Coordinates of C-alpha atoms in Angstrom, one line a residue:
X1 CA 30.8 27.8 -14.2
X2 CA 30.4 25.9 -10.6
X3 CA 28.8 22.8 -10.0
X4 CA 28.6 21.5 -6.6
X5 CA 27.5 18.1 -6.2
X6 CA 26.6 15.7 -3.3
X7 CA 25.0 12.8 -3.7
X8 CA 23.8 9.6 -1.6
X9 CA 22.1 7.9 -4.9
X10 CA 25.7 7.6 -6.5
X11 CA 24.2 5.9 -9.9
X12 CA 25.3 7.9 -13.0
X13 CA 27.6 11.0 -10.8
X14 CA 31.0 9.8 -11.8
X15 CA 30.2 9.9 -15.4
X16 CA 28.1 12.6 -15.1
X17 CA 31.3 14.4 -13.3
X18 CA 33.7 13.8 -15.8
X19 CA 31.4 15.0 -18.4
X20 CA 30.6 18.3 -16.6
X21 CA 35.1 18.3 -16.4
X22 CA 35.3 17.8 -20.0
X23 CA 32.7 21.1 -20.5
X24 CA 35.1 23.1 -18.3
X25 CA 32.9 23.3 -15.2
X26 CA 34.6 23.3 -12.0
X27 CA 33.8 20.4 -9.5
X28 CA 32.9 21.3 -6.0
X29 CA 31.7 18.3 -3.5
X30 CA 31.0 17.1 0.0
X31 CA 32.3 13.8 2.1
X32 CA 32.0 10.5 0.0
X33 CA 30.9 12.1 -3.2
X34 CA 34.0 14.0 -3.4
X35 CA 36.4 11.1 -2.3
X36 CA 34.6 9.0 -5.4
X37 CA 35.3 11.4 -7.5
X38 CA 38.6 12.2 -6.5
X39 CA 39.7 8.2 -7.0
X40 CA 38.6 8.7 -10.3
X41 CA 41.1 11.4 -11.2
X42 CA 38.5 14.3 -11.2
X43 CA 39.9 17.1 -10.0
X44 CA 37.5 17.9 -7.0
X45 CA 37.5 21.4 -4.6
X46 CA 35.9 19.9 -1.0
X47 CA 33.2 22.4 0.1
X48 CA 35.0 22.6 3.3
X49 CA 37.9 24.1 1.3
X50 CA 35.2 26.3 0.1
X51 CA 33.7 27.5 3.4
X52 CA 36.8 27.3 5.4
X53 CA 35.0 25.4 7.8
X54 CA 35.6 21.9 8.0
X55 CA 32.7 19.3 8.2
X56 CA 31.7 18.5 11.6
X57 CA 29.2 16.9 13.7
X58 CA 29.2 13.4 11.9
X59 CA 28.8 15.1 8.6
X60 CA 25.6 16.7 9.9
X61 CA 27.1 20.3 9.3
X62 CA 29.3 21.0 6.2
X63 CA 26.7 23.0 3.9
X64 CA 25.2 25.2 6.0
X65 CA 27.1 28.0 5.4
X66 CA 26.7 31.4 3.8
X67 CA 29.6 30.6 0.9
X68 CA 26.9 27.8 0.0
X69 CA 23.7 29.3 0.1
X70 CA 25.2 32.6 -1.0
X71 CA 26.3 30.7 -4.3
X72 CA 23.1 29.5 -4.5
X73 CA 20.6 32.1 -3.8
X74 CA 22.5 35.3 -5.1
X75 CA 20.8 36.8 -8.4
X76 CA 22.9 37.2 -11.1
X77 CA 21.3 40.5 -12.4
X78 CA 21.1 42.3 -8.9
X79 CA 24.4 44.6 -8.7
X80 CA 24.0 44.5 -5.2
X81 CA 24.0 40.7 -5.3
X82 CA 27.1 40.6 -7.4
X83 CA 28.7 43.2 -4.7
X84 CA 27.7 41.4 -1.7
X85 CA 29.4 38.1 -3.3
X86 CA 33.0 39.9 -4.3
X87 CA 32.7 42.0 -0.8
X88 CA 32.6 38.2 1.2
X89 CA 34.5 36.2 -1.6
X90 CA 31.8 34.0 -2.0
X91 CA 31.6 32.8 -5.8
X92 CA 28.3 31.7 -7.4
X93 CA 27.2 27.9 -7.6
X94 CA 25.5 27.5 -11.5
X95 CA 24.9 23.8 -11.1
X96 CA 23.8 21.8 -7.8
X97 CA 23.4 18.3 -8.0
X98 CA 21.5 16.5 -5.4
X99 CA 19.7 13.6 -4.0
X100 CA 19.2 12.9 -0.3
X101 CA 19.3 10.5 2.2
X102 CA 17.4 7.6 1.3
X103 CA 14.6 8.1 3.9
X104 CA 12.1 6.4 2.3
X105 CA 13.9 3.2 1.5
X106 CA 15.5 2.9 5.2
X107 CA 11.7 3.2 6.7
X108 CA 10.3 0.6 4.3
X109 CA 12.8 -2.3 5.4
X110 CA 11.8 -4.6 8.2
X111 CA 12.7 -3.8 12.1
X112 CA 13.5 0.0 10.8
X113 CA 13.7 1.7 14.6
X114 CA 13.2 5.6 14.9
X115 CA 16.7 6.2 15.1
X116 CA 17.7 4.5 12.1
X117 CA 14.9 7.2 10.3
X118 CA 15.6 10.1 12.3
X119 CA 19.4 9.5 11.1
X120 CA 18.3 9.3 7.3
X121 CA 16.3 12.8 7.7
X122 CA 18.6 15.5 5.1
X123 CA 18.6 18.6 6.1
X124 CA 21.2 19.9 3.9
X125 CA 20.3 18.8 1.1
X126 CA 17.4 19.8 1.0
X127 CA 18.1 23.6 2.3
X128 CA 20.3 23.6 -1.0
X129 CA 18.2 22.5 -3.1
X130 CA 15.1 24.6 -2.0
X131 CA 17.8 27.6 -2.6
X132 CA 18.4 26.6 -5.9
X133 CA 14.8 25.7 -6.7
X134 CA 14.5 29.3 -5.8
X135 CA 16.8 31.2 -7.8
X136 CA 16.2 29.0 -11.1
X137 CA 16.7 31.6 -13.2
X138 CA 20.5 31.3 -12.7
X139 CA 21.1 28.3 -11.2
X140 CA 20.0 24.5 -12.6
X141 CA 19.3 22.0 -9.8
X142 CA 19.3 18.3 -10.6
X143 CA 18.1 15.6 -7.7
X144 CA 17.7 12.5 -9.4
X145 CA 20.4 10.6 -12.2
X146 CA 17.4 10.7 -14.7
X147 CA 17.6 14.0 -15.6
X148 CA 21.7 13.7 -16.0
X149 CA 21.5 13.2 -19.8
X150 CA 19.6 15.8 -20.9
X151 CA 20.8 18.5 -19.1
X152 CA 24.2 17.0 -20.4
X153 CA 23.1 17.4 -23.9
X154 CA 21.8 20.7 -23.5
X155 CA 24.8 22.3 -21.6
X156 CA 27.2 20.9 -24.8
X157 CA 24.8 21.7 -27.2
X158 CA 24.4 25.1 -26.0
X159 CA 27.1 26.1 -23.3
X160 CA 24.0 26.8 -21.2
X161 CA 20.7 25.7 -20.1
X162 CA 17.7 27.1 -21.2
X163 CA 15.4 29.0 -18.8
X164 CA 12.5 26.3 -19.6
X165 CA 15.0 23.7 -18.5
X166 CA 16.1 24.9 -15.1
X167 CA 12.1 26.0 -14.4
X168 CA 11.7 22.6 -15.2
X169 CA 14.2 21.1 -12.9
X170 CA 13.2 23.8 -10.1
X171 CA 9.3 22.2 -10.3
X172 CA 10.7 18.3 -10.1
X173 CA 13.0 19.6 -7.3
X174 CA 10.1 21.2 -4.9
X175 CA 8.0 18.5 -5.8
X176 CA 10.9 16.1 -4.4
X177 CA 11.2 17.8 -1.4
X178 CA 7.7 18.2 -0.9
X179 CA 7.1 14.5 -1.3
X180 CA 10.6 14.3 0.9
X181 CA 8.8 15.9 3.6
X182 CA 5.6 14.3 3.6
X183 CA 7.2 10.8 3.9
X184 CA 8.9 11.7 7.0
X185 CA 5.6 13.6 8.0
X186 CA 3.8 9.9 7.2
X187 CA 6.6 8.1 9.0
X188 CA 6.5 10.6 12.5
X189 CA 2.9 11.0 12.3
X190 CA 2.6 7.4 12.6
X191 CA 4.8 6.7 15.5
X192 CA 2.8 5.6 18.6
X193 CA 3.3 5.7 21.9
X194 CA 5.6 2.6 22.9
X195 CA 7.9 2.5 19.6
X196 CA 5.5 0.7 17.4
X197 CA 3.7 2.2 14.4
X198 CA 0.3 2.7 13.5
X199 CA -1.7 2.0 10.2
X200 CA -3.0 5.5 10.2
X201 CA -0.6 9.0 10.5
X202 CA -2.0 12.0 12.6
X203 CA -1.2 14.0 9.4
X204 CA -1.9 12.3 5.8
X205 CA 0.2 13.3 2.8
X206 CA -1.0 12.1 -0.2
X207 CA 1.6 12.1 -2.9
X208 CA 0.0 12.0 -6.4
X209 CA 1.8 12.3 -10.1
X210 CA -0.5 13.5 -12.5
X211 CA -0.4 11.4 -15.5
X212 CA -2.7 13.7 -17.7
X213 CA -5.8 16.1 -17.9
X214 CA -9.1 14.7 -18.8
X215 CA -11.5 16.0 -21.1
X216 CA -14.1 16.7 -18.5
X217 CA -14.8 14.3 -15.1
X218 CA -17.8 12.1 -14.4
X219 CA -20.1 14.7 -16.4
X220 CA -19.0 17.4 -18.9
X221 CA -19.6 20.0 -16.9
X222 CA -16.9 18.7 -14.6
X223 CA -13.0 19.2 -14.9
X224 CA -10.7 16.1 -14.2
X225 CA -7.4 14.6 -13.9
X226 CA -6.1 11.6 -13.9
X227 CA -3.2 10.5 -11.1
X228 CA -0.8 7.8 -10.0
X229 CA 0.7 7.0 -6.4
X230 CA 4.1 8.2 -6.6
X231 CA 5.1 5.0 -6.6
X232 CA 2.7 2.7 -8.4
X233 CA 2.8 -1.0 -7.5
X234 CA 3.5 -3.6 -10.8
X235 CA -0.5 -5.0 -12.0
X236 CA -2.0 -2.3 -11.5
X237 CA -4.3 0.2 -14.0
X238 CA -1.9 3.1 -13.6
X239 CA 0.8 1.1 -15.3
X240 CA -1.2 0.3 -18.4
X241 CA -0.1 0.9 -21.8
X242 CA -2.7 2.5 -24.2
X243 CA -2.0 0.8 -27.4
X244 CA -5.2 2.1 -29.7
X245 CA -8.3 4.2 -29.6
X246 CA -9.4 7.8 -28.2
X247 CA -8.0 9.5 -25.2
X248 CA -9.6 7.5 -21.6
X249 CA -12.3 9.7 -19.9
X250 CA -13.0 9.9 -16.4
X251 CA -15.9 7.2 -16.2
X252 CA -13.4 5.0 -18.7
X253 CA -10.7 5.1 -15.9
X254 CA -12.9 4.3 -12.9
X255 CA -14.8 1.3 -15.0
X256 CA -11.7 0.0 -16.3
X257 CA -10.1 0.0 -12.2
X258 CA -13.2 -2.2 -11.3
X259 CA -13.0 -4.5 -14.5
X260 CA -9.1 -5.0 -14.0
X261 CA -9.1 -5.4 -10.0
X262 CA -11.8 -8.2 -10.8
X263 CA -10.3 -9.9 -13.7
X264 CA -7.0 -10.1 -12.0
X265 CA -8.1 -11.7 -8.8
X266 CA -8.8 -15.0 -10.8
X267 CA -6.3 -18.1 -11.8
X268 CA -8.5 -19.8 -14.3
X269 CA -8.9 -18.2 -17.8
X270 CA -11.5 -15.2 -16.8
X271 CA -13.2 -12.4 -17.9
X272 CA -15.0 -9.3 -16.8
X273 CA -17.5 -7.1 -17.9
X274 CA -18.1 -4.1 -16.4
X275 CA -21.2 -1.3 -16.7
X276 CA -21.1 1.7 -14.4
X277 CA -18.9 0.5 -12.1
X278 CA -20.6 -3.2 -11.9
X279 CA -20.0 -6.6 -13.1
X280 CA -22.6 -7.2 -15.6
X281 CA -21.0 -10.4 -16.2
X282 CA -17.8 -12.5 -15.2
X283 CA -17.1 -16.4 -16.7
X284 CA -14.0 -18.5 -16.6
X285 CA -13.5 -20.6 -19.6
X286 CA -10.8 -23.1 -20.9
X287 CA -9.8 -20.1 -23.3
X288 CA -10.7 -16.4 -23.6
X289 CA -13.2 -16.7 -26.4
X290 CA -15.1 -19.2 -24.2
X291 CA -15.1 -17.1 -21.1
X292 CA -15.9 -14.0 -23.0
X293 CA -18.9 -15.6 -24.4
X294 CA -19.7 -17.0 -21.4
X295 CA -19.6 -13.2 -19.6
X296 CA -21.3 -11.9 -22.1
X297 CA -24.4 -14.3 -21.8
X298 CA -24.8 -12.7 -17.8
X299 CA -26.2 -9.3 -19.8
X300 CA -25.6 -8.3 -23.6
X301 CA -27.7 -5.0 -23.0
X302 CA -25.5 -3.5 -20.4
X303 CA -22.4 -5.0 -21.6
X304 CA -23.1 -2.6 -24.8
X305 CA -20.6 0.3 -24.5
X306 CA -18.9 -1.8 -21.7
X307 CA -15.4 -2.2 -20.1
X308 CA -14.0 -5.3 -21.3
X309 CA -11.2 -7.2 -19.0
X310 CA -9.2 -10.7 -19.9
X311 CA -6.3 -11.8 -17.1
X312 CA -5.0 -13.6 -20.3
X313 CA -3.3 -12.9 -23.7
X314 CA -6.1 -11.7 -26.3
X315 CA -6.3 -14.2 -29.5
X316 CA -7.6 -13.6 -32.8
X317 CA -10.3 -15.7 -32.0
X318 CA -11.6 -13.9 -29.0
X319 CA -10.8 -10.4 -30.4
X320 CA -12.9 -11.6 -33.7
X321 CA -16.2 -12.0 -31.4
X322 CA -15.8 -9.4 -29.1
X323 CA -15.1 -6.6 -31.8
X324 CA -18.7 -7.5 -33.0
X325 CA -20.3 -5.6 -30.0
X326 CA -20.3 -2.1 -29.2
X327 CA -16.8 -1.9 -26.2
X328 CA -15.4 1.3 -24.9
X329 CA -12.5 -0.5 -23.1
X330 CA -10.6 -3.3 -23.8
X331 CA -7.7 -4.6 -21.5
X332 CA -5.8 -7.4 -20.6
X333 CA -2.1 -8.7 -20.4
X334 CA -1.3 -8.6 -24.0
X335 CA -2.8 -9.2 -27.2
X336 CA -1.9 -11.0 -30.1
X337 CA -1.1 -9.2 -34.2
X338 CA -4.1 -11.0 -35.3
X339 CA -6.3 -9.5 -32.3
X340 CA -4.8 -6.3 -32.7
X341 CA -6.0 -6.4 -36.4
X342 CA -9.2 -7.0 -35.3
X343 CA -9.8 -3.9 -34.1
X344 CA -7.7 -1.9 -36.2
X345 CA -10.8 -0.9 -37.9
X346 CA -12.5 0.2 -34.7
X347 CA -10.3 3.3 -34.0
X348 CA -11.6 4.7 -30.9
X349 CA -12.1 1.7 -29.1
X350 CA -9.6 2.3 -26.6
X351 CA -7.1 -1.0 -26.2
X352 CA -5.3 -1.2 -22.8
X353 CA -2.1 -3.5 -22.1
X354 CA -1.6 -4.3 -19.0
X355 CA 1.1 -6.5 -16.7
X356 CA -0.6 -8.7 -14.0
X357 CA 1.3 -8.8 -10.7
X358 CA 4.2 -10.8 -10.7
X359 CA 3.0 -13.6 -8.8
X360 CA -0.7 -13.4 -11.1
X361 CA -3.4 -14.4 -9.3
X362 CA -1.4 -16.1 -6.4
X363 CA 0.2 -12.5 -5.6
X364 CA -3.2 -10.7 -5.8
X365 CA -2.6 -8.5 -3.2
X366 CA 0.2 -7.3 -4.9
X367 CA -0.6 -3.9 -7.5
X368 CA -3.7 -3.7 -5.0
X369 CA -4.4 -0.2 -2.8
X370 CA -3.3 -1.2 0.5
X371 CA -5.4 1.9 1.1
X372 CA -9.3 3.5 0.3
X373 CA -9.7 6.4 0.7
X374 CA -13.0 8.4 0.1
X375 CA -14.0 12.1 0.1
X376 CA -16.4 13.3 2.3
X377 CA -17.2 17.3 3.3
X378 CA -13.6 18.8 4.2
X379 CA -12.5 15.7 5.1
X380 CA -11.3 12.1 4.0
X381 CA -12.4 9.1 5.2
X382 CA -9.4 6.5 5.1
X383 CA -9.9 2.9 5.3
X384 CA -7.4 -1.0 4.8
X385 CA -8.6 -2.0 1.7
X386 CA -11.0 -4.9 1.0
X387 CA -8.0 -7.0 0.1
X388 CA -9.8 -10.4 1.7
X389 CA -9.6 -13.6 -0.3
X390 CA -11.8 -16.7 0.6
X391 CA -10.8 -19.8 0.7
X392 CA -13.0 -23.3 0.7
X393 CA -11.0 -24.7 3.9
X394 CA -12.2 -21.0 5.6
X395 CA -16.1 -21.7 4.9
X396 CA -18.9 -23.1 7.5
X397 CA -21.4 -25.0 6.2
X398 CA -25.0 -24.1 8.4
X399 CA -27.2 -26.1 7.3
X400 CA -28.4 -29.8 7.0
X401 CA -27.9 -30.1 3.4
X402 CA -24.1 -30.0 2.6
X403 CA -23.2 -28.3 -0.8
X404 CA -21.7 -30.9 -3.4
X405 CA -18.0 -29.6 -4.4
X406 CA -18.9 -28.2 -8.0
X407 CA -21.8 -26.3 -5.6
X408 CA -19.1 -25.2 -3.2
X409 CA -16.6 -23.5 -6.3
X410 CA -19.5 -22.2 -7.5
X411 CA -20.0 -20.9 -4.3
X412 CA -16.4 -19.4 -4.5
X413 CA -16.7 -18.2 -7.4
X414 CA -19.9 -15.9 -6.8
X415 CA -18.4 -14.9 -3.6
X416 CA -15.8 -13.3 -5.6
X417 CA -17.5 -11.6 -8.2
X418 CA -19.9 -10.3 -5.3
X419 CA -17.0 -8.4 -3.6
X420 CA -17.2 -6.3 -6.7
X421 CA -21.0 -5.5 -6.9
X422 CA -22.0 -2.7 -5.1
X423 CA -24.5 -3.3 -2.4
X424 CA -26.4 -4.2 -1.6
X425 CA -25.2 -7.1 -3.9
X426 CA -26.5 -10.0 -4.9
X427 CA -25.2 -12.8 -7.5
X428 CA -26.0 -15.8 -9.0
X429 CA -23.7 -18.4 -10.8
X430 CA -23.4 -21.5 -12.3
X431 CA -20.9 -23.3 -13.5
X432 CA -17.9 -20.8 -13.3
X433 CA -20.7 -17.8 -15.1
X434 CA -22.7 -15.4 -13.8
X435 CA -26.3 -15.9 -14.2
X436 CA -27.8 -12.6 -12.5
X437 CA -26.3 -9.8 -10.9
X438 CA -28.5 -7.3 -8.7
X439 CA -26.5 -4.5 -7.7
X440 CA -27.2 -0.9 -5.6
X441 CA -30.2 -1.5 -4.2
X442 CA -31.2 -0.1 -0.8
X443 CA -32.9 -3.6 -0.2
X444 CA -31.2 -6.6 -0.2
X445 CA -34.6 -8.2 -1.6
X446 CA -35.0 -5.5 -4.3
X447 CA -31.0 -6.5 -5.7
X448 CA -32.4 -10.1 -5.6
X449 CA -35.4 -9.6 -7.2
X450 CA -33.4 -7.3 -10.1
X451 CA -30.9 -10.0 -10.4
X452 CA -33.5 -12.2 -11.3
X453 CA -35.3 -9.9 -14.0
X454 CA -32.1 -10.0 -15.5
X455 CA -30.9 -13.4 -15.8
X456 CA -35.0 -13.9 -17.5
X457 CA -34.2 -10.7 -19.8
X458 CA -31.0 -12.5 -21.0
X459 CA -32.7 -16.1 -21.4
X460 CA -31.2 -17.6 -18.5
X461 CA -32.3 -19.8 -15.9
X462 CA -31.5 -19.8 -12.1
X463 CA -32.5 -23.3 -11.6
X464 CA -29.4 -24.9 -9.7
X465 CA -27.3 -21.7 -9.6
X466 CA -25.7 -20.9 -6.2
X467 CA -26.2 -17.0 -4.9
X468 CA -24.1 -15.2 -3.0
X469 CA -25.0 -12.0 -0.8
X470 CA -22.3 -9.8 0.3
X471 CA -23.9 -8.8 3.5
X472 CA -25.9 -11.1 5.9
X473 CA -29.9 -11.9 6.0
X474 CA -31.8 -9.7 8.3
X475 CA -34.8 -11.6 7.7
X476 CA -35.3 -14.7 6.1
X477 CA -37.2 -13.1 3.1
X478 CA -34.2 -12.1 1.2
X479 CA -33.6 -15.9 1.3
X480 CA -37.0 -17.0 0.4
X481 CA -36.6 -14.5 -2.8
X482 CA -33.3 -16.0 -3.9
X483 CA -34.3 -19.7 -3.2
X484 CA -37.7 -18.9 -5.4
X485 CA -35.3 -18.1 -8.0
X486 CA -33.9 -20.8 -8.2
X487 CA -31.0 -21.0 -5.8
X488 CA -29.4 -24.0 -4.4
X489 CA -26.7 -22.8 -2.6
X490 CA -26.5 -19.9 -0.6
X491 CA -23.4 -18.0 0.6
X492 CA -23.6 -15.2 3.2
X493 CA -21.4 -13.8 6.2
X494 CA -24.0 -14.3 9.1
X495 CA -23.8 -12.6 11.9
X496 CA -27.5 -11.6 11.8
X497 CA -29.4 -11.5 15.2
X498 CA -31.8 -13.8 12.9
X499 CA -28.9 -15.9 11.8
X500 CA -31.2 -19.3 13.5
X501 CA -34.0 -18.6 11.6
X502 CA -32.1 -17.9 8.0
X503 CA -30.7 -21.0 9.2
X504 CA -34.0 -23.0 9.7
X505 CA -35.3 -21.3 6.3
X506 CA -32.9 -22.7 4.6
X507 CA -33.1 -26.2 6.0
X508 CA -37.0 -25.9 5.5
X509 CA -36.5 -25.0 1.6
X510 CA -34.3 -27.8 1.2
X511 CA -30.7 -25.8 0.5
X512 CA -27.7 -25.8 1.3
X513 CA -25.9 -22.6 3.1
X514 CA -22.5 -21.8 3.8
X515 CA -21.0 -18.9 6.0
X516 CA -18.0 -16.7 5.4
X517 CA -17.5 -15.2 8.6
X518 CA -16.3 -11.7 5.7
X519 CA -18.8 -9.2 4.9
X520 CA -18.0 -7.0 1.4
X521 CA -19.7 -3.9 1.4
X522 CA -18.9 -1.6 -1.4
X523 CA -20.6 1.2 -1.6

């Protein structure tokens, strides 16, 4: 048996290579790969002694060659293969192990210039491994040092691998060139004209990993699946850990996404609940029983059969009260033995661990989509992602009456939550806890007025609370309706044509207003 390896990624090979040795498989290798393995004492055939043709052009040509690909591609049960082979004294390759020029990781660092990419495009490598891919049958192709140990254990266990192994090595290795290819697609696609590059490719590539089937999508006569970026950033949903309950459905996955990306964004003790894709209620708290009870006051109808989020370890205590409600979801950073017991009862509720980013609530941005992207009719619509933070040094106060500083974090604090409410969106809060929440409504006054049935439904009062809108005032009747609720505080965008007369509303009602200059549509 032949292996021919020739490696950048060098992690793993030189074990991996005296392993192979120990089997009786000869060693065939290119350039570095066979000098490393030749200072190890490996006995090593160079591929140039192979093709009798020596490497040239800066390494760019030394496995091109027929006695390569001929290795590679012939089929073993073909006479007229086997004849060809013996007639050009070619011998067959059983084993290729490859990985390629790190293209990816030389584009992602700082002040990369075309050159530096265009030198770290493979094209041997891949050529071979796209011939081996091929002709799985007979040959096994490895391109990356994770799949070293198993094929290890097979190949001494057996002498040989199994034709469900190498189809499985063939699928991982087209799927590694293909998502080879589509980064340097990405990269070239993006290049504009003076050097520099742009946010947006003239071809996308999305590169997806499915992490399993679902039962059925957002209704059951739907099919679904459920999939990560290729390479998934730390804190974010794709990362979680399921520790208990039933399988997640479709409508689980995309609740849970807007429950974490909220929870996560705060620094106090907070937590989320989510309905449909909304906040139904968000509180801080000095622990997470406090801010779950707090959350919960928002809306205990729709937070039945809710999404449940905490950015902070799960207690007994907390776990006690919240496995007395009806939760399809629960997720947070980690959960204590006694909370876990608490729900050990409660099979299906599904029980999600999940790390916040690195830097927590400080590193927000980080585990976040740098992209949205949305489907529309054969096409995609592609977008930077609402990644905006506010901060109380970045807000313009408009009016006469200036907001006192627990009005102003309130402020903050429902300008947060209301980043997450689809529009139009409206939200009042008091005291670091939602109040009301009007969400969806094609009229800003309709989401204000709904905001307002709810906070009465749940026994709350909107005396005092501050309101935030996530779009500006056309009119000054969508502020009339939220200061007749009870409003004190007001925060908006502006950038109305009307922006004066919201203005002078507000000065005339006797509240205060502050701008954000940001406007957080999310439809």
């Amino acid at each position: 048996m032949n292996a021919l390896i020739s490696v950048s990624d060098k992690t793993g090979i030189v074990e991996f290579a005296q392993a192979l040795h120990a089997l009786g498989i000869r060693l065939i290798s290119t350039g570095g790969t066979a000098k490393l393995l030749a200072d190890k004492g490996l006995p090593v055939t160079e591929v140039a002694q192979v093709t009798d043709f020596p490497e040239m052009l800066d390494g760019r040509v030394k496995t091109l060659h027929p006695k390569v690909h001929g290795g590679l591609l012939a089929r073993r049960e073909l006479p007229e293969h086997m004849a060809a082979l013996k007639a050009h004294g070619i011998d067959t390759i059983d084993l290729l192990v490859v990985n390629l020029y790190p293209f990816e990781a030389t584009v992602a660092k700082p002040g990369c210039t075309l050159e530096d990419a265009i030198e770290n495009i493979d094209i041997g490598g891949p050529a071979m491994v796209r011939s081996a891919a091929k002709n799985w049958k007979d040959v096994g192709v490895l391109t990356d040092a994770s799949q070293y140990p198993a094929v290890l254990d097979e190949l001494k266990t057996g002498g040989k691998l199994s034709d469900e192994t190498r189809f499985a090595l063939s699928v991982a290795a087209f799927n590694r060139i293909s998502n080879y290819d589509a980064a340097i697609s990405d990269y070239l696609s993006s290049i504009q004209e003076g050097g520099g590059r742009g946010l947006f490719p003239a071809q996308a590539n999305g590169r997806f990993v499915k992490l399993q089937d679902l039962r059925y999508g957002e209704n059951p006569h739907q099919q679904a699946a459920f999939y990560r970026d290729l390479h998934p950033a730390p804190g974010s949903l794709v990362t979680a850990t399921q520790l208990q309950g039933k399988e997640l459905s479709y409508n689980n996955i995309a609740d849970a996404d807007a429950a974490w990306e909220c929870v996560k964004g705060f620094s106090e003790v907070a937590c989320v609940i989510v309905k449909h894709a909304n906040p139904c209620g968000v509180a801080v708290g000095k622990d997470p029983l406090e801010a779950y009870g707090k959350a919960l006051k928002t809306d205990s109808t729709s937070a039945f059969g809710g999404i449940i989020a905490f950015n902070r370890v799960v207690d007994g205590a907390a776990a006690q009260a919240v496995s007395k409600q009806f939760v399809e979801v629960l997720m947070a950073p980690d959960f204590t033995a006694e909370a876990l017991a608490a729900f050990k009862s409660k099979v299906n509720v599904r029980i999600l661990k999940i790390a916040l980013p690195p830097g927590g609530a400080a590193d927000w941005d980080n585990g976040r989509n740098a992209m949205d992207i949305k489907r529309v009719g054969s096409g995609l619509l592609m977008q930077t992602a609402d990644n905006r933070e506010m901060t109380l040094a970045e807000l313009k106060v408009v009016t006469r009456k200036q907001p006192t500083p627990e009005q102003m974090q309130d402020l903050l604090f429902a300008w947060k939550v209301a980043k997450f409410v689809k529009s139009n969106a409206i939200v009042f809060c008091k005291d670091g806890m939602t109040m009301g929440v009007g969400a969806g409504q094609m009229s800003r006054i309709d989401s204000a007025k709904i905001a307002s049935i709810k906070a009465q439904h749940a026994g709350l009062s909107l005396q005092g609370t501050a309101a935030a809108s996530d779009a500006f005032f056309p009119f000054r009747d969508g502020l009339d309706v939220i200061v007749d609720a009870g409003a004190t505080c007001v925060i908006q965008p502006g950038g109305s044509m009307r922006d004066e007369e919201v203005i002078a509303a507000a000065d005339e009602r006797g509240v205060a207003m502050v701008f954000s200059g940001v406007r957080h549509f999310r439809h």
